[in-house]
Every structure is written in structure tokens, then in C-alpha cells.
Amino acid sequence: MFSRYFVIVLAAVTAALRARSHAWVEAIGLGALAIGLTSLRLAETRQQPLLKTVAWACFALTLIAMGIVFQRDYLR
């Protein structure tokens, strides 16, 4: 239980730091991860299945950002 909140805070703080460095793709991916994890937690506690859809969309955005960063940094 504690680790989920730790990962959410860690992703949000890291997204803010990457945004300050103008690394926008990384910031968007980490921000989407934090929003997705928060949405998933709220979907469990408030019994709102629509938030699960939001969470999966955010996770898909995180995956796209990871793919862009991987291609940009490692496939050259």
C-alpha cells in the first residue's frame, strides 16, 4: 500500500524535474504514469470503473513516451 503512493509521488516529482530541464517527452510520460496510477487508485476506492479507462489511456501514453525516448536515445 505504501509503495503505490511512493511510486505516484516519485513519478510526479521526477516529471516536474524533467519538465524544468525541458525534457518534455519524459515529463509527459512520467506525468501520465502518475495520473494513471492515481486514477487506478481512485477507481478502486470510489468504485468508478470509468477511471480505469482513464488510467489505461494514461498508461498507453506512458508507453508511447517510452518508445519515443528509446528510439531517440538508443536506436541511432
PDB file of N, CA, C and O in Angstrom:
ATOM      1  N   MET A   1       0.818  -1.189   0.000  1.00  0.00           N
ATOM      2  CA  MET A   1       0.000   0.000   0.000  1.00  0.00           C
ATOM      3  C   MET A   1       0.868   1.261   0.000  1.00  0.00           C
ATOM      4  O   MET A   1       0.648   2.169  -0.759  1.00  0.00           O
ATOM      5  N   PHE A   2       1.873   1.291   0.848  1.00  0.00           N
ATOM      6  CA  PHE A   2       2.752   2.451   0.925  1.00  0.00           C
ATOM      7  C   PHE A   2       3.549   2.616  -0.357  1.00  0.00           C
ATOM      8  O   PHE A   2       3.783   3.749  -0.794  1.00  0.00           O
ATOM      9  N   SER A   3       3.928   1.523  -0.983  1.00  0.00           N
ATOM     10  CA  SER A   3       4.763   1.608  -2.175  1.00  0.00           C
ATOM     11  C   SER A   3       4.018   2.249  -3.339  1.00  0.00           C
ATOM     12  O   SER A   3       4.629   2.936  -4.161  1.00  0.00           O
ATOM     13  N   ARG A   4       2.717   2.073  -3.420  1.00  0.00           N
ATOM     14  CA  ARG A   4       1.948   2.685  -4.505  1.00  0.00           C
ATOM     15  C   ARG A   4       1.999   4.202  -4.393  1.00  0.00           C
ATOM     16  O   ARG A   4       2.232   4.897  -5.373  1.00  0.00           O
ATOM     17  N   TYR A   5       1.803   4.718  -3.192  1.00  0.00           N
ATOM     18  CA  TYR A   5       1.866   6.163  -3.004  1.00  0.00           C
ATOM     19  C   TYR A   5       3.277   6.686  -3.259  1.00  0.00           C
ATOM     20  O   TYR A   5       3.452   7.769  -3.805  1.00  0.00           O
ATOM     21  N   PHE A   6       4.268   5.914  -2.873  1.00  0.00           N
ATOM     22  CA  PHE A   6       5.659   6.303  -3.103  1.00  0.00           C
ATOM     23  C   PHE A   6       5.937   6.404  -4.599  1.00  0.00           C
ATOM     24  O   PHE A   6       6.572   7.362  -5.051  1.00  0.00           O
ATOM     25  N   VAL A   7       5.470   5.451  -5.376  1.00  0.00           N
ATOM     26  CA  VAL A   7       5.700   5.466  -6.825  1.00  0.00           C
ATOM     27  C   VAL A   7       4.956   6.633  -7.467  1.00  0.00           C
ATOM     28  O   VAL A   7       5.488   7.299  -8.373  1.00  0.00           O
ATOM     29  N   ILE A   8       3.747   6.936  -7.003  1.00  0.00           N
ATOM     30  CA  ILE A   8       2.993   8.067  -7.545  1.00  0.00           C
ATOM     31  C   ILE A   8       3.730   9.369  -7.286  1.00  0.00           C
ATOM     32  O   ILE A   8       3.913  10.194  -8.195  1.00  0.00           O
ATOM     33  N   VAL A   9       4.183   9.572  -6.054  1.00  0.00           N
ATOM     34  CA  VAL A   9       4.904  10.804  -5.712  1.00  0.00           C
ATOM     35  C   VAL A   9       6.236  10.868  -6.466  1.00  0.00           C
ATOM     36  O   VAL A   9       6.617  11.933  -6.987  1.00  0.00           O
ATOM     37  N   LEU A  10       6.927   9.750  -6.543  1.00  0.00           N
ATOM     38  CA  LEU A  10       8.207   9.714  -7.249  1.00  0.00           C
ATOM     39  C   LEU A  10       8.030  10.057  -8.731  1.00  0.00           C
ATOM     40  O   LEU A  10       8.812  10.832  -9.296  1.00  0.00           O
ATOM     41  N   ALA A  11       7.002   9.519  -9.362  1.00  0.00           N
ATOM     42  CA  ALA A  11       6.753   9.816 -10.777  1.00  0.00           C
ATOM     43  C   ALA A  11       6.386  11.287 -10.966  1.00  0.00           C
ATOM     44  O   ALA A  11       6.852  11.924 -11.917  1.00  0.00           O
ATOM     45  N   ALA A  12       5.582  11.838 -10.072  1.00  0.00           N
ATOM     46  CA  ALA A  12       5.179  13.240 -10.197  1.00  0.00           C
ATOM     47  C   ALA A  12       6.365  14.183  -9.992  1.00  0.00           C
ATOM     48  O   ALA A  12       6.547  15.152 -10.745  1.00  0.00           O
ATOM     49  N   VAL A  13       7.174  13.904  -8.988  1.00  0.00           N
ATOM     50  CA  VAL A  13       8.338  14.761  -8.727  1.00  0.00           C
ATOM     51  C   VAL A  13       9.339  14.665  -9.873  1.00  0.00           C
ATOM     52  O   VAL A  13       9.877  15.683 -10.332  1.00  0.00           O
ATOM     53  N   THR A  14       9.572  13.461 -10.358  1.00  0.00           N
ATOM     54  CA  THR A  14      10.507  13.281 -11.470  1.00  0.00           C
ATOM     55  C   THR A  14       9.981  13.956 -12.737  1.00  0.00           C
ATOM     56  O   THR A  14      10.762  14.539 -13.500  1.00  0.00           O
ATOM     57  N   ALA A  15       8.669  13.909 -12.951  1.00  0.00           N
ATOM     58  CA  ALA A  15       8.084  14.596 -14.110  1.00  0.00           C
ATOM     59  C   ALA A  15       8.302  16.099 -14.005  1.00  0.00           C
ATOM     60  O   ALA A  15       8.640  16.756 -15.003  1.00  0.00           O
ATOM     61  N   ALA A  16       8.142  16.644 -12.815  1.00  0.00           N
ATOM     62  CA  ALA A  16       8.367  18.080 -12.626  1.00  0.00           C
ATOM     63  C   ALA A  16       9.833  18.437 -12.871  1.00  0.00           C
ATOM     64  O   ALA A  16      10.132  19.461 -13.508  1.00  0.00           O
ATOM     65  N   LEU A  17      10.736  17.606 -12.392  1.00  0.00           N
ATOM     66  CA  LEU A  17      12.158  17.868 -12.608  1.00  0.00           C
ATOM     67  C   LEU A  17      12.531  17.771 -14.079  1.00  0.00           C
ATOM     68  O   LEU A  17      13.338  18.563 -14.585  1.00  0.00           O
ATOM     69  N   ARG A  18      11.973  16.792 -14.784  1.00  0.00           N
ATOM     70  CA  ARG A  18      12.266  16.656 -16.217  1.00  0.00           C
ATOM     71  C   ARG A  18      11.670  17.820 -17.001  1.00  0.00           C
ATOM     72  O   ARG A  18      12.242  18.271 -17.991  1.00  0.00           O
ATOM     73  N   ALA A  19      10.511  18.328 -16.558  1.00  0.00           N
ATOM     74  CA  ALA A  19       9.909  19.482 -17.236  1.00  0.00           C
ATOM     75  C   ALA A  19      10.764  20.730 -17.036  1.00  0.00           C
ATOM     76  O   ALA A  19      10.887  21.552 -17.946  1.00  0.00           O
ATOM     77  N   ARG A  20      11.360  20.869 -15.857  1.00  0.00           N
ATOM     78  CA  ARG A  20      12.254  22.006 -15.611  1.00  0.00           C
ATOM     79  C   ARG A  20      13.490  21.932 -16.498  1.00  0.00           C
ATOM     80  O   ARG A  20      14.085  22.954 -16.815  1.00  0.00           O
ATOM     81  N   SER A  21      13.866  20.717 -16.884  1.00  0.00           N
ATOM     82  CA  SER A  21      15.022  20.525 -17.768  1.00  0.00           C
ATOM     83  C   SER A  21      14.630  20.584 -19.246  1.00  0.00           C
ATOM     84  O   SER A  21      15.461  20.318 -20.107  1.00  0.00           O
ATOM     85  N   HIS A  22      13.385  20.871 -19.519  1.00  0.00           N
ATOM     86  CA  HIS A  22      12.839  20.934 -20.876  1.00  0.00           C
ATOM     87  C   HIS A  22      12.902  19.591 -21.597  1.00  0.00           C
ATOM     88  O   HIS A  22      13.030  19.538 -22.808  1.00  0.00           O
ATOM     89  N   ALA A  23      12.806  18.510 -20.859  1.00  0.00           N
ATOM     90  CA  ALA A  23      12.718  17.170 -21.445  1.00  0.00           C
ATOM     91  C   ALA A  23      11.229  16.806 -21.476  1.00  0.00           C
ATOM     92  O   ALA A  23      10.716  16.105 -20.608  1.00  0.00           O
ATOM     93  N   TRP A  24      10.545  17.333 -22.472  1.00  0.00           N
ATOM     94  CA  TRP A  24       9.088  17.286 -22.470  1.00  0.00           C
ATOM     95  C   TRP A  24       8.532  15.883 -22.663  1.00  0.00           C
ATOM     96  O   TRP A  24       7.518  15.545 -22.057  1.00  0.00           O
ATOM     97  N   VAL A  25       9.136  15.085 -23.491  1.00  0.00           N
ATOM     98  CA  VAL A  25       8.613  13.727 -23.722  1.00  0.00           C
ATOM     99  C   VAL A  25       8.676  12.914 -22.429  1.00  0.00           C
ATOM    100  O   VAL A  25       7.707  12.250 -22.053  1.00  0.00           O
ATOM    101  N   GLU A  26       9.809  12.997 -21.743  1.00  0.00           N
ATOM    102  CA  GLU A  26       9.959  12.282 -20.485  1.00  0.00           C
ATOM    103  C   GLU A  26       8.990  12.807 -19.428  1.00  0.00           C
ATOM    104  O   GLU A  26       8.395  12.046 -18.668  1.00  0.00           O
ATOM    105  N   ALA A  27       8.818  14.126 -19.388  1.00  0.00           N
ATOM    106  CA  ALA A  27       7.904  14.732 -18.413  1.00  0.00           C
ATOM    107  C   ALA A  27       6.461  14.300 -18.663  1.00  0.00           C
ATOM    108  O   ALA A  27       5.726  13.986 -17.721  1.00  0.00           O
ATOM    109  N   ILE A  28       6.067  14.258 -19.919  1.00  0.00           N
ATOM    110  CA  ILE A  28       4.703  13.834 -20.251  1.00  0.00           C
ATOM    111  C   ILE A  28       4.496  12.362 -19.888  1.00  0.00           C
ATOM    112  O   ILE A  28       3.468  11.993 -19.326  1.00  0.00           O
ATOM    113  N   GLY A  29       5.478  11.535 -20.198  1.00  0.00           N
ATOM    114  CA  GLY A  29       5.363  10.112 -19.868  1.00  0.00           C
ATOM    115  C   GLY A  29       5.268   9.867 -18.376  1.00  0.00           C
ATOM    116  O   GLY A  29       4.430   9.095 -17.905  1.00  0.00           O
ATOM    117  N   LEU A  30       6.121  10.539 -17.602  1.00  0.00           N
ATOM    118  CA  LEU A  30       6.090  10.365 -16.149  1.00  0.00           C
ATOM    119  C   LEU A  30       4.834  10.971 -15.533  1.00  0.00           C
ATOM    120  O   LEU A  30       4.261  10.413 -14.588  1.00  0.00           O
ATOM    121  N   GLY A  31       4.396  12.100 -16.058  1.00  0.00           N
ATOM    122  CA  GLY A  31       3.149  12.697 -15.576  1.00  0.00           C
ATOM    123  C   GLY A  31       1.949  11.808 -15.861  1.00  0.00           C
ATOM    124  O   GLY A  31       1.052  11.651 -15.021  1.00  0.00           O
ATOM    125  N   ALA A  32       1.941  11.214 -17.041  1.00  0.00           N
ATOM    126  CA  ALA A  32       0.853  10.294 -17.388  1.00  0.00           C
ATOM    127  C   ALA A  32       0.882   9.062 -16.483  1.00  0.00           C
ATOM    128  O   ALA A  32      -0.172   8.551 -16.100  1.00  0.00           O
ATOM    129  N   LEU A  33       2.079   8.603 -16.140  1.00  0.00           N
ATOM    130  CA  LEU A  33       2.184   7.467 -15.214  1.00  0.00           C
ATOM    131  C   LEU A  33       1.607   7.831 -13.846  1.00  0.00           C
ATOM    132  O   LEU A  33       0.832   7.056 -13.268  1.00  0.00           O
ATOM    133  N   ALA A  34       1.949   9.004 -13.343  1.00  0.00           N
ATOM    134  CA  ALA A  34       1.426   9.437 -12.041  1.00  0.00           C
ATOM    135  C   ALA A  34      -0.100   9.588 -12.084  1.00  0.00           C
ATOM    136  O   ALA A  34      -0.803   9.142 -11.165  1.00  0.00           O
ATOM    137  N   ILE A  35      -0.615  10.177 -13.147  1.00  0.00           N
ATOM    138  CA  ILE A  35      -2.070  10.349 -13.274  1.00  0.00           C
ATOM    139  C   ILE A  35      -2.752   8.994 -13.417  1.00  0.00           C
ATOM    140  O   ILE A  35      -3.815   8.751 -12.834  1.00  0.00           O
ATOM    141  N   GLY A  36      -2.157   8.089 -14.182  1.00  0.00           N
ATOM    142  CA  GLY A  36      -2.733   6.764 -14.366  1.00  0.00           C
ATOM    143  C   GLY A  36      -2.789   5.974 -13.066  1.00  0.00           C
ATOM    144  O   GLY A  36      -3.805   5.346 -12.751  1.00  0.00           O
ATOM    145  N   LEU A  37      -1.713   6.009 -12.303  1.00  0.00           N
ATOM    146  CA  LEU A  37      -1.711   5.301 -11.016  1.00  0.00           C
ATOM    147  C   LEU A  37      -2.700   5.912 -10.035  1.00  0.00           C
ATOM    148  O   LEU A  37      -3.372   5.192  -9.285  1.00  0.00           O
ATOM    149  N   THR A  38      -2.805   7.239 -10.044  1.00  0.00           N
ATOM    150  CA  THR A  38      -3.776   7.905  -9.175  1.00  0.00           C
ATOM    151  C   THR A  38      -5.199   7.554  -9.596  1.00  0.00           C
ATOM    152  O   THR A  38      -6.058   7.274  -8.740  1.00  0.00           O
ATOM    153  N   SER A  39      -5.461   7.549 -10.888  1.00  0.00           N
ATOM    154  CA  SER A  39      -6.797   7.192 -11.383  1.00  0.00           C
ATOM    155  C   SER A  39      -7.155   5.757 -11.025  1.00  0.00           C
ATOM    156  O   SER A  39      -8.302   5.466 -10.652  1.00  0.00           O
ATOM    157  N   LEU A  40      -6.182   4.866 -11.134  1.00  0.00           N
ATOM    158  CA  LEU A  40      -6.428   3.471 -10.790  1.00  0.00           C
ATOM    159  C   LEU A  40      -6.761   3.323  -9.308  1.00  0.00           C
ATOM    160  O   LEU A  40      -7.654   2.565  -8.937  1.00  0.00           O
ATOM    161  N   ARG A  41      -6.062   4.060  -8.464  1.00  0.00           N
ATOM    162  CA  ARG A  41      -6.325   4.024  -7.023  1.00  0.00           C
ATOM    163  C   ARG A  41      -7.709   4.596  -6.711  1.00  0.00           C
ATOM    164  O   ARG A  41      -8.456   4.031  -5.909  1.00  0.00           O
ATOM    165  N   LEU A  42      -8.060   5.697  -7.361  1.00  0.00           N
ATOM    166  CA  LEU A  42      -9.381   6.285  -7.135  1.00  0.00           C
ATOM    167  C   LEU A  42     -10.496   5.379  -7.657  1.00  0.00           C
ATOM    168  O   LEU A  42     -11.585   5.336  -7.080  1.00  0.00           O
ATOM    169  N   ALA A  43     -10.234   4.671  -8.745  1.00  0.00           N
ATOM    170  CA  ALA A  43     -11.237   3.743  -9.279  1.00  0.00           C
ATOM    171  C   ALA A  43     -11.523   2.633  -8.280  1.00  0.00           C
ATOM    172  O   ALA A  43     -12.667   2.175  -8.161  1.00  0.00           O
ATOM    173  N   GLU A  44     -10.507   2.197  -7.545  1.00  0.00           N
ATOM    174  CA  GLU A  44     -10.702   1.150  -6.539  1.00  0.00           C
ATOM    175  C   GLU A  44     -11.470   1.668  -5.334  1.00  0.00           C
ATOM    176  O   GLU A  44     -12.365   1.000  -4.828  1.00  0.00           O
ATOM    177  N   THR A  45     -11.112   2.845  -4.859  1.00  0.00           N
ATOM    178  CA  THR A  45     -11.713   3.340  -3.617  1.00  0.00           C
ATOM    179  C   THR A  45     -13.107   3.898  -3.819  1.00  0.00           C
ATOM    180  O   THR A  45     -13.944   3.796  -2.922  1.00  0.00           O
ATOM    181  N   ARG A  46     -13.373   4.483  -4.976  1.00  0.00           N
ATOM    182  CA  ARG A  46     -14.681   5.116  -5.200  1.00  0.00           C
ATOM    183  C   ARG A  46     -15.618   4.300  -6.080  1.00  0.00           C
ATOM    184  O   ARG A  46     -16.705   4.768  -6.432  1.00  0.00           O
ATOM    185  N   GLN A  47     -15.177   3.120  -6.481  1.00  0.00           N
ATOM    186  CA  GLN A  47     -15.997   2.224  -7.310  1.00  0.00           C
ATOM    187  C   GLN A  47     -16.488   2.915  -8.580  1.00  0.00           C
ATOM    188  O   GLN A  47     -17.668   2.886  -8.915  1.00  0.00           O
ATOM    189  N   GLN A  48     -15.562   3.549  -9.291  1.00  0.00           N
ATOM    190  CA  GLN A  48     -15.890   4.212 -10.548  1.00  0.00           C
ATOM    191  C   GLN A  48     -15.091   3.569 -11.678  1.00  0.00           C
ATOM    192  O   GLN A  48     -13.910   3.882 -11.875  1.00  0.00           O
ATOM    193  N   PRO A  49     -15.711   2.672 -12.430  1.00  0.00           N
ATOM    194  CA  PRO A  49     -14.978   1.948 -13.475  1.00  0.00           C
ATOM    195  C   PRO A  49     -14.504   2.849 -14.620  1.00  0.00           C
ATOM    196  O   PRO A  49     -13.575   2.491 -15.343  1.00  0.00           O
ATOM    197  N   LEU A  50     -15.087   4.018 -14.795  1.00  0.00           N
ATOM    198  CA  LEU A  50     -14.644   4.924 -15.849  1.00  0.00           C
ATOM    199  C   LEU A  50     -13.207   5.382 -15.607  1.00  0.00           C
ATOM    200  O   LEU A  50     -12.447   5.599 -16.560  1.00  0.00           O
ATOM    201  N   LEU A  51     -12.813   5.482 -14.354  1.00  0.00           N
ATOM    202  CA  LEU A  51     -11.450   5.908 -14.050  1.00  0.00           C
ATOM    203  C   LEU A  51     -10.418   4.855 -14.464  1.00  0.00           C
ATOM    204  O   LEU A  51      -9.262   5.198 -14.708  1.00  0.00           O
ATOM    205  N   LYS A  52     -10.831   3.600 -14.556  1.00  0.00           N
ATOM    206  CA  LYS A  52      -9.912   2.576 -15.050  1.00  0.00           C
ATOM    207  C   LYS A  52      -9.578   2.811 -16.518  1.00  0.00           C
ATOM    208  O   LYS A  52      -8.450   2.593 -16.949  1.00  0.00           O
ATOM    209  N   THR A  53     -10.558   3.270 -17.271  1.00  0.00           N
ATOM    210  CA  THR A  53     -10.322   3.592 -18.680  1.00  0.00           C
ATOM    211  C   THR A  53      -9.352   4.757 -18.805  1.00  0.00           C
ATOM    212  O   THR A  53      -8.452   4.748 -19.655  1.00  0.00           O
ATOM    213  N   VAL A  54      -9.525   5.757 -17.949  1.00  0.00           N
ATOM    214  CA  VAL A  54      -8.598   6.894 -17.935  1.00  0.00           C
ATOM    215  C   VAL A  54      -7.194   6.415 -17.590  1.00  0.00           C
ATOM    216  O   VAL A  54      -6.207   6.842 -18.200  1.00  0.00           O
ATOM    217  N   ALA A  55      -7.096   5.526 -16.612  1.00  0.00           N
ATOM    218  CA  ALA A  55      -5.794   5.003 -16.202  1.00  0.00           C
ATOM    219  C   ALA A  55      -5.122   4.263 -17.353  1.00  0.00           C
ATOM    220  O   ALA A  55      -3.926   4.463 -17.606  1.00  0.00           O
ATOM    221  N   TRP A  56      -5.854   3.420 -18.056  1.00  0.00           N
ATOM    222  CA  TRP A  56      -5.260   2.678 -19.167  1.00  0.00           C
ATOM    223  C   TRP A  56      -4.838   3.602 -20.294  1.00  0.00           C
ATOM    224  O   TRP A  56      -3.816   3.371 -20.954  1.00  0.00           O
ATOM    225  N   ALA A  57      -5.597   4.676 -20.525  1.00  0.00           N
ATOM    226  CA  ALA A  57      -5.196   5.654 -21.546  1.00  0.00           C
ATOM    227  C   ALA A  57      -3.896   6.351 -21.139  1.00  0.00           C
ATOM    228  O   ALA A  57      -3.016   6.575 -21.975  1.00  0.00           O
ATOM    229  N   CYS A  58      -3.771   6.673 -19.867  1.00  0.00           N
ATOM    230  CA  CYS A  58      -2.537   7.297 -19.376  1.00  0.00           C
ATOM    231  C   CYS A  58      -1.363   6.330 -19.468  1.00  0.00           C
ATOM    232  O   CYS A  58      -0.246   6.732 -19.817  1.00  0.00           O
ATOM    233  N   PHE A  59      -1.597   5.061 -19.167  1.00  0.00           N
ATOM    234  CA  PHE A  59      -0.531   4.068 -19.296  1.00  0.00           C
ATOM    235  C   PHE A  59      -0.107   3.907 -20.752  1.00  0.00           C
ATOM    236  O   PHE A  59       1.069   3.704 -21.045  1.00  0.00           O
ATOM    237  N   ALA A  60      -1.072   4.001 -21.684  1.00  0.00           N
ATOM    238  CA  ALA A  60      -0.733   3.931 -23.109  1.00  0.00           C
ATOM    239  C   ALA A  60       0.116   5.130 -23.515  1.00  0.00           C
ATOM    240  O   ALA A  60       1.081   4.985 -24.277  1.00  0.00           O
ATOM    241  N   LEU A  61      -0.207   6.297 -22.981  1.00  0.00           N
ATOM    242  CA  LEU A  61       0.596   7.491 -23.256  1.00  0.00           C
ATOM    243  C   LEU A  61       2.006   7.338 -22.696  1.00  0.00           C
ATOM    244  O   LEU A  61       2.990   7.732 -23.344  1.00  0.00           O
ATOM    245  N   THR A  62       2.120   6.738 -21.519  1.00  0.00           N
ATOM    246  CA  THR A  62       3.440   6.469 -20.939  1.00  0.00           C
ATOM    247  C   THR A  62       4.227   5.516 -21.830  1.00  0.00           C
ATOM    248  O   THR A  62       5.424   5.718 -22.066  1.00  0.00           O
ATOM    249  N   LEU A  63       3.576   4.491 -22.335  1.00  0.00           N
ATOM    250  CA  LEU A  63       4.240   3.533 -23.219  1.00  0.00           C
ATOM    251  C   LEU A  63       4.709   4.197 -24.511  1.00  0.00           C
ATOM    252  O   LEU A  63       5.821   3.921 -24.994  1.00  0.00           O
ATOM    253  N   ILE A  64       3.906   5.087 -25.055  1.00  0.00           N
ATOM    254  CA  ILE A  64       4.299   5.807 -26.270  1.00  0.00           C
ATOM    255  C   ILE A  64       5.511   6.689 -25.987  1.00  0.00           C
ATOM    256  O   ILE A  64       6.466   6.726 -26.786  1.00  0.00           O
ATOM    257  N   ALA A  65       5.491   7.381 -24.852  1.00  0.00           N
ATOM    258  CA  ALA A  65       6.635   8.234 -24.491  1.00  0.00           C
ATOM    259  C   ALA A  65       7.888   7.392 -24.298  1.00  0.00           C
ATOM    260  O   ALA A  65       8.985   7.789 -24.720  1.00  0.00           O
ATOM    261  N   MET A  66       7.749   6.232 -23.686  1.00  0.00           N
ATOM    262  CA  MET A  66       8.903   5.342 -23.514  1.00  0.00           C
ATOM    263  C   MET A  66       9.448   4.899 -24.865  1.00  0.00           C
ATOM    264  O   MET A  66      10.665   4.826 -25.064  1.00  0.00           O
ATOM    265  N   GLY A  67       8.579   4.603 -25.801  1.00  0.00           N
ATOM    266  CA  GLY A  67       9.008   4.205 -27.134  1.00  0.00           C
ATOM    267  C   GLY A  67       9.742   5.320 -27.858  1.00  0.00           C
ATOM    268  O   GLY A  67      10.761   5.083 -28.523  1.00  0.00           O
ATOM    269  N   ILE A  68       9.240   6.546 -27.717  1.00  0.00           N
ATOM    270  CA  ILE A  68       9.903   7.690 -28.352  1.00  0.00           C
ATOM    271  C   ILE A  68      11.290   7.897 -27.763  1.00  0.00           C
ATOM    272  O   ILE A  68      12.266   8.108 -28.491  1.00  0.00           O
ATOM    273  N   VAL A  69      11.399   7.832 -26.444  1.00  0.00           N
ATOM    274  CA  VAL A  69      12.697   8.028 -25.795  1.00  0.00           C
ATOM    275  C   VAL A  69      13.661   6.898 -26.165  1.00  0.00           C
ATOM    276  O   VAL A  69      14.837   7.143 -26.459  1.00  0.00           O
ATOM    277  N   PHE A  70      13.166   5.675 -26.190  1.00  0.00           N
ATOM    278  CA  PHE A  70      14.017   4.544 -26.560  1.00  0.00           C
ATOM    279  C   PHE A  70      14.538   4.698 -27.984  1.00  0.00           C
ATOM    280  O   PHE A  70      15.715   4.509 -28.259  1.00  0.00           O
ATOM    281  N   GLN A  71      13.627   5.067 -28.891  1.00  0.00           N
ATOM    282  CA  GLN A  71      14.038   5.223 -30.288  1.00  0.00           C
ATOM    283  C   GLN A  71      15.012   6.383 -30.443  1.00  0.00           C
ATOM    284  O   GLN A  71      16.002   6.290 -31.149  1.00  0.00           O
ATOM    285  N   ARG A  72      14.753   7.489 -29.750  1.00  0.00           N
ATOM    286  CA  ARG A  72      15.613   8.670 -29.849  1.00  0.00           C
ATOM    287  C   ARG A  72      16.998   8.419 -29.264  1.00  0.00           C
ATOM    288  O   ARG A  72      17.999   8.856 -29.836  1.00  0.00           O
ATOM    289  N   ASP A  73      17.073   7.739 -28.146  1.00  0.00           N
ATOM    290  CA  ASP A  73      18.347   7.608 -27.435  1.00  0.00           C
ATOM    291  C   ASP A  73      19.142   6.354 -27.776  1.00  0.00           C
ATOM    292  O   ASP A  73      20.357   6.354 -27.656  1.00  0.00           O
ATOM    293  N   TYR A  74      18.480   5.282 -28.169  1.00  0.00           N
ATOM    294  CA  TYR A  74      19.180   4.006 -28.302  1.00  0.00           C
ATOM    295  C   TYR A  74      19.178   3.405 -29.692  1.00  0.00           C
ATOM    296  O   TYR A  74      19.921   2.475 -29.947  1.00  0.00           O
ATOM    297  N   LEU A  75      18.365   3.875 -30.588  1.00  0.00           N
ATOM    298  CA  LEU A  75      18.288   3.269 -31.918  1.00  0.00           C
ATOM    299  C   LEU A  75      18.893   4.147 -33.003  1.00  0.00           C
ATOM    300  O   LEU A  75      18.486   4.082 -34.141  1.00  0.00           O
ATOM    301  N   ARG A  76      19.852   4.942 -32.653  1.00  0.00           N
ATOM    302  CA  ARG A  76      20.508   5.781 -33.663  1.00  0.00           C
ATOM    303  C   ARG A  76      21.738   5.111 -34.174  1.00  0.00           C
ATOM    304  O   ARG A  76      22.465   4.451 -33.630  1.00  0.00           O
TER     305      ARG A  76
END
